[in-house]
Amino acid sequence: MTERDWQKEDPTNLRAKNADTFKPMGPWIVTAIEPSAMFTQVRLNGMPVHTFPTGQMLFSPGEVISAISKYNTLSPGDVIWLGTDEVPQNLLAGDVIEIEINGIGVLRNRVAAEAQTEAE
């Protein structure tokens, strides 16, 4: 998940990609996999919007880990999200987004509207 308006204002993407609820995962984590042999499909409301061999992403998992580890200490159990190489779809409240990776399963989430506070 990325908040595009925040992304335009923050060249580091820190806020745009790391707000609470922006990193859905689970219900399990699979280890001992070979990402280059996997296939990923993203569906929006049941319709495929992005399909790609996981091993042909713009940056491999190893390249991403190497780049991050130059500036951050990584520890066992840390999770790194790699994103997508395609132009993303804008999501609306009520949309259902699914990410399926063969050998792992399907992560399915319904997009919720931002909660409003009394001050708003």
Short mmCIF file of C-alpha atoms in Angstrom, two decimals:
data_model
loop_
_atom_site.label_atom_id
_atom_site.label_comp_id
_atom_site.label_asym_id
_atom_site.label_seq_id
_atom_site.Cartn_x
_atom_site.Cartn_y
_atom_site.Cartn_z
CA MET A 1 0.00 0.00 0.00
CA THR A 2 1.17 3.50 -0.81
CA GLU A 3 -0.55 6.81 -0.15
CA ARG A 4 0.19 8.61 -3.43
CA ASP A 5 -0.34 12.19 -2.18
CA TRP A 6 2.13 11.59 0.65
CA GLN A 7 4.55 9.96 -1.80
CA LYS A 8 4.65 13.14 -3.92
CA GLU A 9 5.60 15.19 -0.85
CA ASP A 10 8.16 12.78 0.66
CA PRO A 11 10.95 11.59 -1.65
CA THR A 12 12.01 8.89 0.82
CA ASN A 13 8.62 7.09 0.69
CA LEU A 14 8.95 6.54 4.43
CA ARG A 15 5.54 7.94 5.38
CA ALA A 16 3.80 6.99 2.12
CA LYS A 17 4.59 3.30 2.47
CA ASN A 18 4.74 2.76 6.21
CA ALA A 19 1.55 4.07 7.81
CA ASP A 20 -0.34 1.80 10.19
CA THR A 21 -2.33 -0.85 8.26
CA PHE A 22 -0.19 -0.43 5.10
CA LYS A 23 1.73 -3.69 5.50
CA PRO A 24 -0.78 -6.54 5.45
CA MET A 25 0.67 -10.02 5.79
CA GLY A 26 -0.26 -13.50 6.83
CA PRO A 27 -1.86 -15.61 7.97
CA TRP A 28 1.51 -17.37 7.66
CA ILE A 29 5.07 -16.81 6.46
CA VAL A 30 6.72 -19.40 4.21
CA THR A 31 10.46 -20.00 4.48
CA ALA A 32 12.92 -21.94 2.35
CA ILE A 33 11.43 -20.76 -0.93
CA GLU A 34 13.04 -19.87 -4.25
CA PRO A 35 11.52 -16.52 -5.35
CA SER A 36 12.97 -16.80 -8.85
CA ALA A 37 10.81 -19.89 -9.47
CA MET A 38 7.57 -18.29 -8.27
CA PHE A 39 4.72 -16.50 -9.99
CA THR A 40 2.72 -13.56 -8.57
CA GLN A 41 -0.77 -12.34 -9.47
CA VAL A 42 -2.49 -9.23 -8.12
CA ARG A 43 -6.29 -9.04 -8.37
CA LEU A 44 -8.57 -6.07 -7.73
CA ASN A 45 -12.18 -7.02 -7.06
CA GLY A 46 -11.50 -10.45 -8.55
CA MET A 47 -9.99 -9.14 -11.80
CA PRO A 48 -6.27 -9.71 -12.53
CA VAL A 49 -4.47 -6.36 -12.75
CA HIS A 50 -0.85 -7.49 -12.57
CA THR A 51 0.74 -10.86 -13.25
CA PHE A 52 4.47 -11.53 -13.31
CA PRO A 53 7.15 -14.14 -12.72
CA THR A 54 8.48 -13.23 -9.29
CA GLY A 55 12.04 -13.87 -10.49
CA GLN A 56 11.73 -11.15 -13.13
CA MET A 57 10.99 -8.19 -10.86
CA LEU A 58 12.83 -4.94 -11.53
CA PHE A 59 15.05 -5.58 -8.47
CA SER A 60 15.65 -9.08 -7.12
CA PRO A 61 15.10 -9.80 -3.42
CA GLY A 62 18.88 -10.13 -3.03
CA GLU A 63 19.48 -6.70 -4.58
CA VAL A 64 16.88 -5.12 -2.31
CA ILE A 65 18.29 -6.76 0.81
CA SER A 66 21.81 -5.70 -0.17
CA ALA A 67 20.75 -2.08 -0.71
CA ILE A 68 18.78 -1.88 2.55
CA SER A 69 21.55 -3.50 4.58
CA LYS A 70 23.99 -0.76 3.58
CA TYR A 71 22.06 1.65 5.83
CA ASN A 72 19.96 -0.53 8.15
CA THR A 73 20.74 -3.47 10.38
CA LEU A 74 18.64 -6.45 9.37
CA SER A 75 17.92 -9.19 11.89
CA PRO A 76 16.34 -12.64 11.62
CA GLY A 77 12.59 -12.21 11.40
CA ASP A 78 12.68 -8.80 9.69
CA VAL A 79 10.24 -8.51 6.80
CA ILE A 80 10.91 -6.59 3.59
CA TRP A 81 8.14 -5.77 1.11
CA LEU A 82 9.24 -5.56 -2.51
CA GLY A 83 6.22 -3.91 -4.13
CA THR A 84 5.28 -4.12 -7.79
CA ASP A 85 6.92 -3.00 -11.02
CA GLU A 86 3.68 -1.95 -12.71
CA VAL A 87 1.74 1.29 -12.50
CA PRO A 88 -0.50 0.62 -9.49
CA GLN A 89 -4.27 0.79 -9.38
CA ASN A 90 -5.92 3.39 -7.17
CA LEU A 91 -7.96 1.65 -4.49
CA LEU A 92 -11.27 2.79 -3.06
CA ALA A 93 -13.07 1.93 0.15
CA GLY A 94 -14.81 -1.41 -0.33
CA ASP A 95 -12.34 -2.72 -2.95
CA VAL A 96 -10.88 -6.17 -2.37
CA ILE A 97 -7.21 -6.56 -3.22
CA GLU A 98 -5.65 -10.02 -3.49
CA ILE A 99 -2.01 -11.01 -3.89
CA GLU A 100 -1.39 -14.64 -4.83
CA ILE A 101 2.05 -16.23 -5.01
CA ASN A 102 2.22 -19.86 -6.04
CA GLY A 103 3.50 -22.06 -3.25
CA ILE A 104 2.46 -19.53 -0.61
CA GLY A 105 -1.24 -18.75 -1.07
CA VAL A 106 -3.55 -15.75 -1.30
CA LEU A 107 -3.51 -12.62 0.87
CA ARG A 108 -6.94 -10.94 0.59
CA ASN A 109 -7.89 -7.60 2.16
CA ARG A 110 -10.86 -5.28 1.89
CA VAL A 111 -9.94 -1.58 1.70
CA ALA A 112 -11.53 0.43 4.50
CA ALA A 113 -12.20 4.16 4.54
CA GLU A 114 -10.02 6.24 6.81
CA ALA A 115 -11.50 6.55 10.29
CA GLN A 116 -12.64 10.10 11.05
CA THR A 117 -11.96 11.65 14.44
CA GLU A 118 -14.18 14.10 16.30
CA ALA A 119 -11.76 16.95 15.52
CA GLU A 120 -12.31 16.42 11.81
#
